[in-house]
Tab-separated table of C-alpha atoms in Angstrom:
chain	number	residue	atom	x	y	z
A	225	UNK	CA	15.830	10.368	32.016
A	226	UNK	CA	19.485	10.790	32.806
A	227	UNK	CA	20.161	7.535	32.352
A	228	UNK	CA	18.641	7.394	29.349
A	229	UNK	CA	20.663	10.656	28.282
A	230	UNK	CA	23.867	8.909	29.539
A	231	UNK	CA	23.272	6.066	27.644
A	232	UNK	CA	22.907	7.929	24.038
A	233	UNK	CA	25.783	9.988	24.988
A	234	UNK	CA	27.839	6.560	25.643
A	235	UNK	CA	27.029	4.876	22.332
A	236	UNK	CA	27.278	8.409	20.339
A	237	UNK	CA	30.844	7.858	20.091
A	238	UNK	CA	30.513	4.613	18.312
A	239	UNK	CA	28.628	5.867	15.116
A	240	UNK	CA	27.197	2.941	13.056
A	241	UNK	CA	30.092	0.995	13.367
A	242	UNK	CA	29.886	-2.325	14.575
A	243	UNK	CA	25.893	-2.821	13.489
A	244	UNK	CA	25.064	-5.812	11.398
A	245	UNK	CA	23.780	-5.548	8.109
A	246	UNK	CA	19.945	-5.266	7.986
A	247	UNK	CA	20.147	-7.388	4.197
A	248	UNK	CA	23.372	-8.130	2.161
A	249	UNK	CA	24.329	-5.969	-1.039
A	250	UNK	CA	25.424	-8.359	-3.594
A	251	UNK	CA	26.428	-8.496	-7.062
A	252	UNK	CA	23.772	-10.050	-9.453
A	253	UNK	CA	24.554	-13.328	-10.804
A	254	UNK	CA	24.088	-14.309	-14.374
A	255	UNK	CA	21.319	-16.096	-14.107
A	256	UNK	CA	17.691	-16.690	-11.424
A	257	UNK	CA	15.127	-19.185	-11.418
A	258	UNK	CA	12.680	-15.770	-10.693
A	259	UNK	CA	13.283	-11.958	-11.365
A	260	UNK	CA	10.982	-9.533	-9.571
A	261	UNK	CA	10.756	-5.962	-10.893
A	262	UNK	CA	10.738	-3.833	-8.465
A	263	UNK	CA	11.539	-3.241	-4.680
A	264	UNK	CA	8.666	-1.953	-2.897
A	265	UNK	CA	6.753	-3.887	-0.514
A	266	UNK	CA	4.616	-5.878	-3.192
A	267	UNK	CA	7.917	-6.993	-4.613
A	268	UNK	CA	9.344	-7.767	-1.724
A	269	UNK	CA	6.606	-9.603	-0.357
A	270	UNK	CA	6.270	-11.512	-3.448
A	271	UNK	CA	9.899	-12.700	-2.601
A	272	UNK	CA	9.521	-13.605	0.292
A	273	UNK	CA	6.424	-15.867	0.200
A	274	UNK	CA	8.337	-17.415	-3.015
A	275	UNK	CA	11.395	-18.610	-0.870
A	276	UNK	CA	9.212	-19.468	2.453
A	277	UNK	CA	5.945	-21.031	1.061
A	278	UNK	CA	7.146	-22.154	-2.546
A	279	UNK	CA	11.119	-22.980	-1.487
A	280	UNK	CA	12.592	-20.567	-4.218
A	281	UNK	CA	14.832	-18.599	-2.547
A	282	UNK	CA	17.200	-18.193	-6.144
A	283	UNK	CA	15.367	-15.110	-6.849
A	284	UNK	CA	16.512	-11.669	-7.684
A	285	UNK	CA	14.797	-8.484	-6.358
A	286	UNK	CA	15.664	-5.230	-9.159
A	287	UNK	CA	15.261	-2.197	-7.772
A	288	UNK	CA	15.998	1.198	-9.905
A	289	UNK	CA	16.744	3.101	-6.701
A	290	UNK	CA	16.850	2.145	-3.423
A	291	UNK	CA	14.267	0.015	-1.469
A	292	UNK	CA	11.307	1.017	-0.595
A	293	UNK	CA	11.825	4.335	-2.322
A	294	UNK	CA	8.753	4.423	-4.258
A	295	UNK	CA	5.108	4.160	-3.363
A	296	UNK	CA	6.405	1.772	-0.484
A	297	UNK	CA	7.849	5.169	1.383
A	298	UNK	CA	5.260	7.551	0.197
A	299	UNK	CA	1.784	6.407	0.892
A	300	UNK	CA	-0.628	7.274	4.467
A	301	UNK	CA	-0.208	3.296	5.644
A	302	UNK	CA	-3.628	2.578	5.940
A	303	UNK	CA	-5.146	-1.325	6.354
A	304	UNK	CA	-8.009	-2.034	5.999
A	305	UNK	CA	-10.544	-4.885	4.216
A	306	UNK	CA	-13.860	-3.253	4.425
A	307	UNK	CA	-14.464	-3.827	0.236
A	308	UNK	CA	-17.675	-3.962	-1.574
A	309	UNK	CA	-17.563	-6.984	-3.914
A	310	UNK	CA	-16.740	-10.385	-2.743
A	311	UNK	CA	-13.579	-10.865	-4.634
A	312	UNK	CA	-11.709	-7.702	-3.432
A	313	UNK	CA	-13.211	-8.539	0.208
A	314	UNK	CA	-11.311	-11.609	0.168
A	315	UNK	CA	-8.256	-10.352	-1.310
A	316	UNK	CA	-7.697	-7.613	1.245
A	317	UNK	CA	-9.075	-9.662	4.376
A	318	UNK	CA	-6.462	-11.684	3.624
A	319	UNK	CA	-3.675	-9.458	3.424
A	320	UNK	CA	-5.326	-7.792	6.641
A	321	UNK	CA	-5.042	-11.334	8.196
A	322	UNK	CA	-1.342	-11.505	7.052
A	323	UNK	CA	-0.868	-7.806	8.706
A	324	UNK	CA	-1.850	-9.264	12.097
A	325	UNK	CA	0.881	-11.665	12.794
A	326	UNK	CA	2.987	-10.212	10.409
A	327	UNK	CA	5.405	-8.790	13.129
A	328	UNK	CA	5.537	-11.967	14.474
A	329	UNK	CA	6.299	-13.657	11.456
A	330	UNK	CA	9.213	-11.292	10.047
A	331	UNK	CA	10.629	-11.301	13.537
A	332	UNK	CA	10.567	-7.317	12.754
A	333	UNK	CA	8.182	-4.910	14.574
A	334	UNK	CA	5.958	-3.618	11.640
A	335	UNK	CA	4.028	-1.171	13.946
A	336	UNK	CA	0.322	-2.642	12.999
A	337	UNK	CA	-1.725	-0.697	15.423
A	338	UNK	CA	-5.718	-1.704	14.755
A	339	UNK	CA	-7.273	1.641	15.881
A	340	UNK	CA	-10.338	1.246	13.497
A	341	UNK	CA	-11.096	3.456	10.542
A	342	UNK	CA	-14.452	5.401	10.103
A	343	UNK	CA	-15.707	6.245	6.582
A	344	UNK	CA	-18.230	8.928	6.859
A	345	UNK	CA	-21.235	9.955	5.269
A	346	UNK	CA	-22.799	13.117	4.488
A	347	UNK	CA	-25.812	12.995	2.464
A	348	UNK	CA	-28.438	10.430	2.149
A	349	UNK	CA	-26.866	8.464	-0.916
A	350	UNK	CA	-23.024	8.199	0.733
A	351	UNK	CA	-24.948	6.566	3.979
A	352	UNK	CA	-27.136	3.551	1.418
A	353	UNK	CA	-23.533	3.169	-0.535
A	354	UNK	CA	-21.921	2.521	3.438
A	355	UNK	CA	-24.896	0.733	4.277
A	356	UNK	CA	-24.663	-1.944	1.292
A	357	UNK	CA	-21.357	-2.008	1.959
A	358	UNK	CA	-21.835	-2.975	4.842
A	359	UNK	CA	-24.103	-6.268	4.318
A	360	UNK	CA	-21.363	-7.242	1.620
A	361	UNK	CA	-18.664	-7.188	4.242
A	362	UNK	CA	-20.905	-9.030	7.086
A	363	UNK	CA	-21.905	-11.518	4.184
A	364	UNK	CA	-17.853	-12.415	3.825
A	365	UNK	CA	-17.268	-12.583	7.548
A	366	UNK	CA	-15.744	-9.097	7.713
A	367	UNK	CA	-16.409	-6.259	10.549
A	368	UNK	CA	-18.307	-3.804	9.691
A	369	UNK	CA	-20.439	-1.080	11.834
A	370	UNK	CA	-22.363	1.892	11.260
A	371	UNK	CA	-21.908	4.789	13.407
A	372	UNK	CA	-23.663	7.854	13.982
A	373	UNK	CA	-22.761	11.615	14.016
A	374	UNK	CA	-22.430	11.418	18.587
A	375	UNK	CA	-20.328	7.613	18.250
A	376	UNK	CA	-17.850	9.514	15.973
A	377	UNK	CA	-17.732	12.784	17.931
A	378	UNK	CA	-17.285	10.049	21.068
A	379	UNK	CA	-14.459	8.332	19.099
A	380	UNK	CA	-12.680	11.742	17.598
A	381	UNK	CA	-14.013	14.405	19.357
A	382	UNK	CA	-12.015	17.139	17.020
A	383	UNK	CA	-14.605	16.478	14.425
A	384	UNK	CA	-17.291	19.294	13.636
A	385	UNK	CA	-20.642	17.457	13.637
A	386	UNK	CA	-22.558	20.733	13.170
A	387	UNK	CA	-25.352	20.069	11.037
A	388	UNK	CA	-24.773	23.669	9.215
A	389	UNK	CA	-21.362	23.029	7.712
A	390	UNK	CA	-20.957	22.483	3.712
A	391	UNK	CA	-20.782	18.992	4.218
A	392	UNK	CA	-22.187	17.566	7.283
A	393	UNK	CA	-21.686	14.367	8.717
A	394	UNK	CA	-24.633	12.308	8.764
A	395	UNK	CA	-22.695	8.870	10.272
A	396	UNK	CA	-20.445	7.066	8.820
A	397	UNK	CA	-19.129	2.950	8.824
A	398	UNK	CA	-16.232	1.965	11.128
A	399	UNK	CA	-13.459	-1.032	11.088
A	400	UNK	CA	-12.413	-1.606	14.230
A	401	UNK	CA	-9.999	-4.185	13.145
A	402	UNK	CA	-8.561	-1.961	10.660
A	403	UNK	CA	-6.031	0.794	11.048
A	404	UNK	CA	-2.357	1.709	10.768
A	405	UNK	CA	1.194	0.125	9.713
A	406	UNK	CA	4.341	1.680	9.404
A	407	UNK	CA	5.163	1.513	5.646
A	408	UNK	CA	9.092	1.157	5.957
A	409	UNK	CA	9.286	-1.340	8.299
A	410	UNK	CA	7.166	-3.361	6.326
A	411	UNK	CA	9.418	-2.889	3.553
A	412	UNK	CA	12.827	-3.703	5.752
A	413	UNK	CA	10.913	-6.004	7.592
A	414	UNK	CA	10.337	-8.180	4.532
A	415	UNK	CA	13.446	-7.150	2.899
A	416	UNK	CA	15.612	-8.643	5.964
A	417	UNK	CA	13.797	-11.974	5.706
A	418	UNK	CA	13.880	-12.269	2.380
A	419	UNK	CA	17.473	-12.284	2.629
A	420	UNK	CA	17.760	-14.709	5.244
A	421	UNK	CA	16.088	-16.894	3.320
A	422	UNK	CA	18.608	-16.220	0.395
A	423	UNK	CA	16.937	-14.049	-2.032
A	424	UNK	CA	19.511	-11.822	-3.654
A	425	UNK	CA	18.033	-7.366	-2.962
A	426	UNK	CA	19.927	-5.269	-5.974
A	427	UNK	CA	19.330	-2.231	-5.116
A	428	UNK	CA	20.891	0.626	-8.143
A	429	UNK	CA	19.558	-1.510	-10.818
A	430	UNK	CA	17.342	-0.381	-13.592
A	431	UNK	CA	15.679	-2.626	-15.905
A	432	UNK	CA	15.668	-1.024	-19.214
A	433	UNK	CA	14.588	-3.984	-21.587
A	434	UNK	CA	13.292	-7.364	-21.265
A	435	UNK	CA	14.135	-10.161	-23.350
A	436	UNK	CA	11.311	-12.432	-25.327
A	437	UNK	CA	12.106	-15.350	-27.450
A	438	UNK	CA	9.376	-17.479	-29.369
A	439	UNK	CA	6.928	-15.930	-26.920
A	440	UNK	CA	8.582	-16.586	-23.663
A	441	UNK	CA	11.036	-14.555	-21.397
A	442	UNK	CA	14.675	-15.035	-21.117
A	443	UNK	CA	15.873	-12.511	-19.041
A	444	UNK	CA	16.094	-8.292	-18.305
A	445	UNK	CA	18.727	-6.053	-19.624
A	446	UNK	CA	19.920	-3.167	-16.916
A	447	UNK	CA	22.378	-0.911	-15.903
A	448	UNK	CA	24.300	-3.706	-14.344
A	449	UNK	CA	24.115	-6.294	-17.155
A	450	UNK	CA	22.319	-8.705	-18.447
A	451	UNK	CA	20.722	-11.151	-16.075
A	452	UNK	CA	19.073	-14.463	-17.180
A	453	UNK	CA	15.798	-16.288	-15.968
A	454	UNK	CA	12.386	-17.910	-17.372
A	455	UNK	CA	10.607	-16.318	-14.950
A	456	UNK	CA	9.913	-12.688	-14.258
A	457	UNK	CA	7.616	-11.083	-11.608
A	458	UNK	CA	6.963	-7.349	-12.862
A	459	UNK	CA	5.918	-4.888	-9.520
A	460	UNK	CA	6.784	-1.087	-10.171
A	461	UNK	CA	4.514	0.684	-9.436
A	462	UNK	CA	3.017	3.770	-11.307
A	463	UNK	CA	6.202	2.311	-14.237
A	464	UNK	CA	3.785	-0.750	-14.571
A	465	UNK	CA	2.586	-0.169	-18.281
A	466	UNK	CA	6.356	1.313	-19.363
A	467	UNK	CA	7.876	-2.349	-17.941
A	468	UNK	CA	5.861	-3.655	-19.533
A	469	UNK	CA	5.900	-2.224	-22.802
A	470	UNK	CA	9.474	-3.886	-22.729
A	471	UNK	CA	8.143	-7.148	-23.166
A	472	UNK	CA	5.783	-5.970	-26.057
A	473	UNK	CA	2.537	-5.992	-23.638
A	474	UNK	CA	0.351	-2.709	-23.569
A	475	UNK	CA	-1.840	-2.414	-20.621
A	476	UNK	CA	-4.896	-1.332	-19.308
A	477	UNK	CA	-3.420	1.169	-16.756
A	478	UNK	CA	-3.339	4.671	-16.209
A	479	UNK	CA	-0.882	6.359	-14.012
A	480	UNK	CA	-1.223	9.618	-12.008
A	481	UNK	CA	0.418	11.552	-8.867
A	482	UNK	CA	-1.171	10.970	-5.504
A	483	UNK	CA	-0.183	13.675	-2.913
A	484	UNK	CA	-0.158	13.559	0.831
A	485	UNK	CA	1.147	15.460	3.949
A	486	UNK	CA	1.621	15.429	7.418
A	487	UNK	CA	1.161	18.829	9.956
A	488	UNK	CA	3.987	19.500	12.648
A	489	UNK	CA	3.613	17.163	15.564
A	490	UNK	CA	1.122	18.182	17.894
A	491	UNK	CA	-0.044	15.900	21.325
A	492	UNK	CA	-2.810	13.250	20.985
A	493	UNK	CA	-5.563	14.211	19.501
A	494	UNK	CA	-6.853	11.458	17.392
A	495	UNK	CA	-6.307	7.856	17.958
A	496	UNK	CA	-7.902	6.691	14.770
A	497	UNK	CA	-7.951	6.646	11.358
A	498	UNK	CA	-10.800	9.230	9.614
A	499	UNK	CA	-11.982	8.925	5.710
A	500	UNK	CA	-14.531	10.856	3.300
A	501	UNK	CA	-14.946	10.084	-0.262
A	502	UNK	CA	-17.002	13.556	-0.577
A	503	UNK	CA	-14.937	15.455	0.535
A	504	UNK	CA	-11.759	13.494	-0.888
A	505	UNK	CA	-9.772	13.900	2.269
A	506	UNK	CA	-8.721	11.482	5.151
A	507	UNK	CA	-6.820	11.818	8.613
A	508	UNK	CA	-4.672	9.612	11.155
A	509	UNK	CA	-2.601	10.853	13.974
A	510	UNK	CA	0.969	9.172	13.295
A	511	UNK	CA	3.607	8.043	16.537
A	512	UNK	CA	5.361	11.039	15.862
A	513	UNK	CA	2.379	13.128	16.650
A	514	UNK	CA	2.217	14.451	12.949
A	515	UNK	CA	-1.494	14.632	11.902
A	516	UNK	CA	-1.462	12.357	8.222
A	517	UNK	CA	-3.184	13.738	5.354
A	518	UNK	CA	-4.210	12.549	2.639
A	519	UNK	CA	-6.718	12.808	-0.641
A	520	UNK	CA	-7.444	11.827	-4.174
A	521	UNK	CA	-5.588	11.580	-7.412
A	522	UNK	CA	-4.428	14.726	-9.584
A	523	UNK	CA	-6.834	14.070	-12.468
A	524	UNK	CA	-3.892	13.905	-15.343
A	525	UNK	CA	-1.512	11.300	-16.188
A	526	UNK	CA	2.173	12.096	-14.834
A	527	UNK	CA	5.256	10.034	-13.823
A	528	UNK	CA	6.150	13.010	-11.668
A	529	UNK	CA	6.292	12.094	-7.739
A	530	UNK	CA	4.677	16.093	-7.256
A	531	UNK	CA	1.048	17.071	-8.296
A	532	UNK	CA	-0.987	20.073	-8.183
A	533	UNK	CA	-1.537	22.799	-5.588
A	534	UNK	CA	-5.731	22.547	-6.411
A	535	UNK	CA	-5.395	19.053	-4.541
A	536	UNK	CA	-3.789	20.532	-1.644
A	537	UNK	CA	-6.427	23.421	-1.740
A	538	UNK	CA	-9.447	21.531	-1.812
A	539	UNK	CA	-8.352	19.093	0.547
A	540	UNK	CA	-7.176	21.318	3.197
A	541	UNK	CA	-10.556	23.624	2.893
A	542	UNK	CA	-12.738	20.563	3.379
A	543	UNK	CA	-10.371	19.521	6.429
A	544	UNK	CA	-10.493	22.984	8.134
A	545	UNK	CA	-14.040	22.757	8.122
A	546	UNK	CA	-14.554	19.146	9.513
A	547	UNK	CA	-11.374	19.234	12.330
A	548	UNK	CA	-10.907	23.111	12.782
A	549	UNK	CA	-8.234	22.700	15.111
A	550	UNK	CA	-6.489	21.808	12.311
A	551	UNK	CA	-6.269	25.305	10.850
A	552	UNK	CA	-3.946	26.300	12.977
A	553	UNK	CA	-1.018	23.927	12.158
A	554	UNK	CA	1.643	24.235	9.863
A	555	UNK	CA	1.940	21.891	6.798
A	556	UNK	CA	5.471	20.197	7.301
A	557	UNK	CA	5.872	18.125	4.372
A	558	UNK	CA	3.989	17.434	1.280
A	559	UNK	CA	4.898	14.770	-0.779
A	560	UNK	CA	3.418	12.724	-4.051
A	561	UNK	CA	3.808	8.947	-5.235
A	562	UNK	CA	2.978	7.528	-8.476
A	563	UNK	CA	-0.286	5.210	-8.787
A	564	UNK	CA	-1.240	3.038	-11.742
A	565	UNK	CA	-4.940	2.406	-11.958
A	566	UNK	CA	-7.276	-0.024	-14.197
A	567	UNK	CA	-10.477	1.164	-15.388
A	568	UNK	CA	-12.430	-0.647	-12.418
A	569	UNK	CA	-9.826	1.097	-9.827
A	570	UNK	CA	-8.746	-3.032	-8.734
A	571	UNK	CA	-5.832	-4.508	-9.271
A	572	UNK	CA	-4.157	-6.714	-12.153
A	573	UNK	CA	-2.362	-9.640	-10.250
A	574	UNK	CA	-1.953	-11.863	-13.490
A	575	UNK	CA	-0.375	-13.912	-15.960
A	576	UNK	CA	0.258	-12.549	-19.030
A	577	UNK	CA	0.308	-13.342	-22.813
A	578	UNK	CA	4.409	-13.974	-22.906
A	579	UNK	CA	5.091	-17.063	-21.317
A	580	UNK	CA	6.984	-17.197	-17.747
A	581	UNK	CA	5.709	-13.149	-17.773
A	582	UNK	CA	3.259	-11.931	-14.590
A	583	UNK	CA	1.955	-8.467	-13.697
A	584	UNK	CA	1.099	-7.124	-10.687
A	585	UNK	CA	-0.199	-3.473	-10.369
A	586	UNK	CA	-3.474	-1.069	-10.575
A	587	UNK	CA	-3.590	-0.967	-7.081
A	588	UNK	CA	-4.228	2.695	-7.128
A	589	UNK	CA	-4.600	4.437	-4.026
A	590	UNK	CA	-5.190	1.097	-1.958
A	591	UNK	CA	-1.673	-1.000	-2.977
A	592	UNK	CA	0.137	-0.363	0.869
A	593	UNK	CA	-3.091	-1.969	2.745
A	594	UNK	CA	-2.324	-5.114	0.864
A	595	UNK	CA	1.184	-5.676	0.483
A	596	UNK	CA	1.294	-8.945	2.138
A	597	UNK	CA	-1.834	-10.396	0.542
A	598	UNK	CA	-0.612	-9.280	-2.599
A	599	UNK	CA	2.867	-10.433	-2.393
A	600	UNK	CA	0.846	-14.071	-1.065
A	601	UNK	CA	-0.910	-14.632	-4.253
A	602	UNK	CA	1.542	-13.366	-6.746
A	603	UNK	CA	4.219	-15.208	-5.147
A	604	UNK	CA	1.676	-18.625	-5.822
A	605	UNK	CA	0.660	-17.596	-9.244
A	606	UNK	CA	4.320	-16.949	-10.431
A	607	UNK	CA	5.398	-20.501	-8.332
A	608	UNK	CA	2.604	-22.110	-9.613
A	609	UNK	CA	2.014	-21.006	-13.106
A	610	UNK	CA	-1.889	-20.140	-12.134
A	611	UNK	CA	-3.411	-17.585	-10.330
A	612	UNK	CA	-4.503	-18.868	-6.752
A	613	UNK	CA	-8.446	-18.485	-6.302
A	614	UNK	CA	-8.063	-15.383	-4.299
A	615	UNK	CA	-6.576	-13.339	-7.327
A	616	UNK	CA	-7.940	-15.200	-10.350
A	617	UNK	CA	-10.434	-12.783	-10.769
A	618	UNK	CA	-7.808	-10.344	-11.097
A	619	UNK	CA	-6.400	-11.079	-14.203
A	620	UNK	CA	-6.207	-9.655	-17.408
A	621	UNK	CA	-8.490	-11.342	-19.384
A	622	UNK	CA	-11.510	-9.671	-17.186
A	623	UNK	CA	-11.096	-6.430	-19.492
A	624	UNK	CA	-11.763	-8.936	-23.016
A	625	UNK	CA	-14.862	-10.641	-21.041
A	626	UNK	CA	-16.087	-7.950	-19.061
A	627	UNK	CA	-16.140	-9.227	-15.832
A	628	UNK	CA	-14.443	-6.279	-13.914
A	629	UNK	CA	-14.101	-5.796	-10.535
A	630	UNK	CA	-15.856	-1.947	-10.258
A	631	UNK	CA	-14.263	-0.978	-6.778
A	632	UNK	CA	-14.528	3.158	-7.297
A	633	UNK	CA	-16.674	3.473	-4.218
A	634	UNK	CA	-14.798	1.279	-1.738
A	635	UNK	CA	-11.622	2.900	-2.725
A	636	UNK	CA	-12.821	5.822	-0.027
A	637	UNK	CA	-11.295	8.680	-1.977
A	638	UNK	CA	-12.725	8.858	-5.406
A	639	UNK	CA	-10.343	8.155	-8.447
């Protein structure tokens, strides 16, 4: 301990001086072969897979703010694949596939810690939904394990199992392969290797028109100029339909605050990750010791990262009740991101009707579990001008033919 004391003490001095750059700052150039929209982790994911699995590394990342300001840095950093229909199943086993080596791959510690998650149950028709679940997931090679009330009083023993609460837990489905990342290293951890592999990161730089001619894109207008390229990748999340607009495309998407919160740090007490749909709130214990909170949407549209004090209400009475050694901690911070859903709550990862134009968004409250998946395909379906069979059932012609993808259950908190 000294020496460890000694040893801050001795580098104090020094400040940030001397420390490399984590990614460069440049200028933007006139012109790209690909523009991405937006500099969260999708984005940045998305630019990253283009340069190291499609060789186009003369691509621009626009980012309004700074990186990994938006949804990227204000989500609970759950992973997880445990989906209902086969095509979201594959999507995020993927990206939970990607999450597994992705530390390895970046060369940059993303903190992926599989301590399982456990969606409970408490009445007769939650435990059939977890239990058909359940045979979809096993049918597409996925984990998947009912529990009862003892397993998950074994596993977290500050749950209430008493059978006289308002909402008792009658089991529940676990992931053990599922769990935690943490959400800015993902974002710095892709954002440094996108560099390296020459992808320009513009961070203060607000798109605020983009440019069609004869039905194909030309470029973006923003605060920093004009910038030219035939290509253009559109990720900004919760903004998705208002970038879009820009290029004369209205879309299926609603967006609407999503709130979370973390207690002061306490010691271990739960080493896993906890979620109910019924009772729209979910728990993890983070490094720090802070116990993570989170719940659903505020139920009206707003571009406001704050929401409504009901949320917070109803969450934290259903919480008390099911971990009541919770009621005695202080709320630290409470914070809100912006999420853009479709009308099945699954994504839109998609070519569009303007040519050299692709969308990627609706991820509503599930975008952070598959940034790398997502970033994957949309990196191939911008590269490759088609979607790649793991997202073409994403796309926006499912809302004309009516094959959506309805994924309200699996979401685990209720849009």
């Amino acid at each position: 301990m000294k020496y460890s004391l000694w040893n801050l003490l001795r580098q104090a001095p020094r400040g940030h001086r001397d420390w490399p750059q984590a990614w460069r700052n440049p200028e933007p150039k006139e012109a790209y072969d690909v523009i991405i929209i937006g500099a969260g982790g999708h984005g940045l994911a998305t630019a990253y897979y283009l340069a190291k699995e499609h060789g186009i590394s003369r691509t621009a990342v626009l980012e309004k703010g700074w990186l990994g300001g938006g949804n990227t840095g204000r989500n609970t950093t759950i992973v997880r694949s445990n989906y209902l229909w086969d095509e979201s199943a594959h999507l995020y086993e993927h990206s939970l596939r990607l999450f597994e080596t992705l530390s390895q791959d970046l060369n940059f510690n993303v903190m992926f810690s599989p301590r399982g998650v456990i969606n409970l149950a408490h009445n007769e028709h939650d435990l059939k939904e977890l239990r058909r679940r359940g045979h979809a997931c096993r049918l597409n090679g996925i984990d998947y394990e009912m529990v009862t009330p003892r397993e998950i009083k074994e596993i977290a023993p500050i749950i209430n199992i008493s059978r006289s609460i308002r909402y008792p837990v009658l089991g529940g489905a676990m992931q053990r392969r599922a769990g935690n990342a943490r959400h800015d290293a993902v974002a710095w951890g892709l954002a440094r290797r996108a560099d390296e592999l020459g992808v320009d990161i513009i961070q203060n730089c607000e798109v605020t028109g983009i440019d069609v001619r004869d039905g194909r894109v030309t470029g973006v207008q923003t605060t920093r100029g004009a910038i030219r390229a035939n290509r253009i990748g559109a990720v900004p999340a919760g903004h998705a339909s208002v970038v879009a607009s820009m290029a004369g495309l209205r879309l299926p998407v609603e967006s609407h605050a999503l709130q979370a919160m973390v207690t002061e740090p306490v010691k271990p007490v739960l080493d896993t990750v906890i979620m109910s749909n019924t009772v729209h709130v979910y728990i993890s214990q983070s490094d720090k010791g802070e116990l993570v909170l989170g719940a659903g949407i505020d139920g009206y549209n707003s571009y406001s990262q704050k929401g409504g004090i009901n949320v917070i209400e109803h969450q934290l009475e259903g919480l008390c009740e099911l971990y009541p050694i919770v009621s005695r901690l202080k709320i630290m911070r409470v914070w809100g991101g912006i999420v853009d859903i479709a009308p099945d709550a699954s994504p839109i990862i998609s070519k569009t009707p303007i040519e050299g134009f692709y969308i990627n968004c609706g991820w509503g409250t599930g975008g952070f579990k598959a940034t790398p998946g997502s970033g994957w395909v949309f990196a191939h379906t911008i590269a490759q001008d088609r979607p790649h069979r793991l997202n073409e059932a994403f796309d926006l012609g499912r809302f004309e033919s009516g094959l959506l993808i309805d994924e309200h259950g699996a979401a685990a908190v209720a849009h």
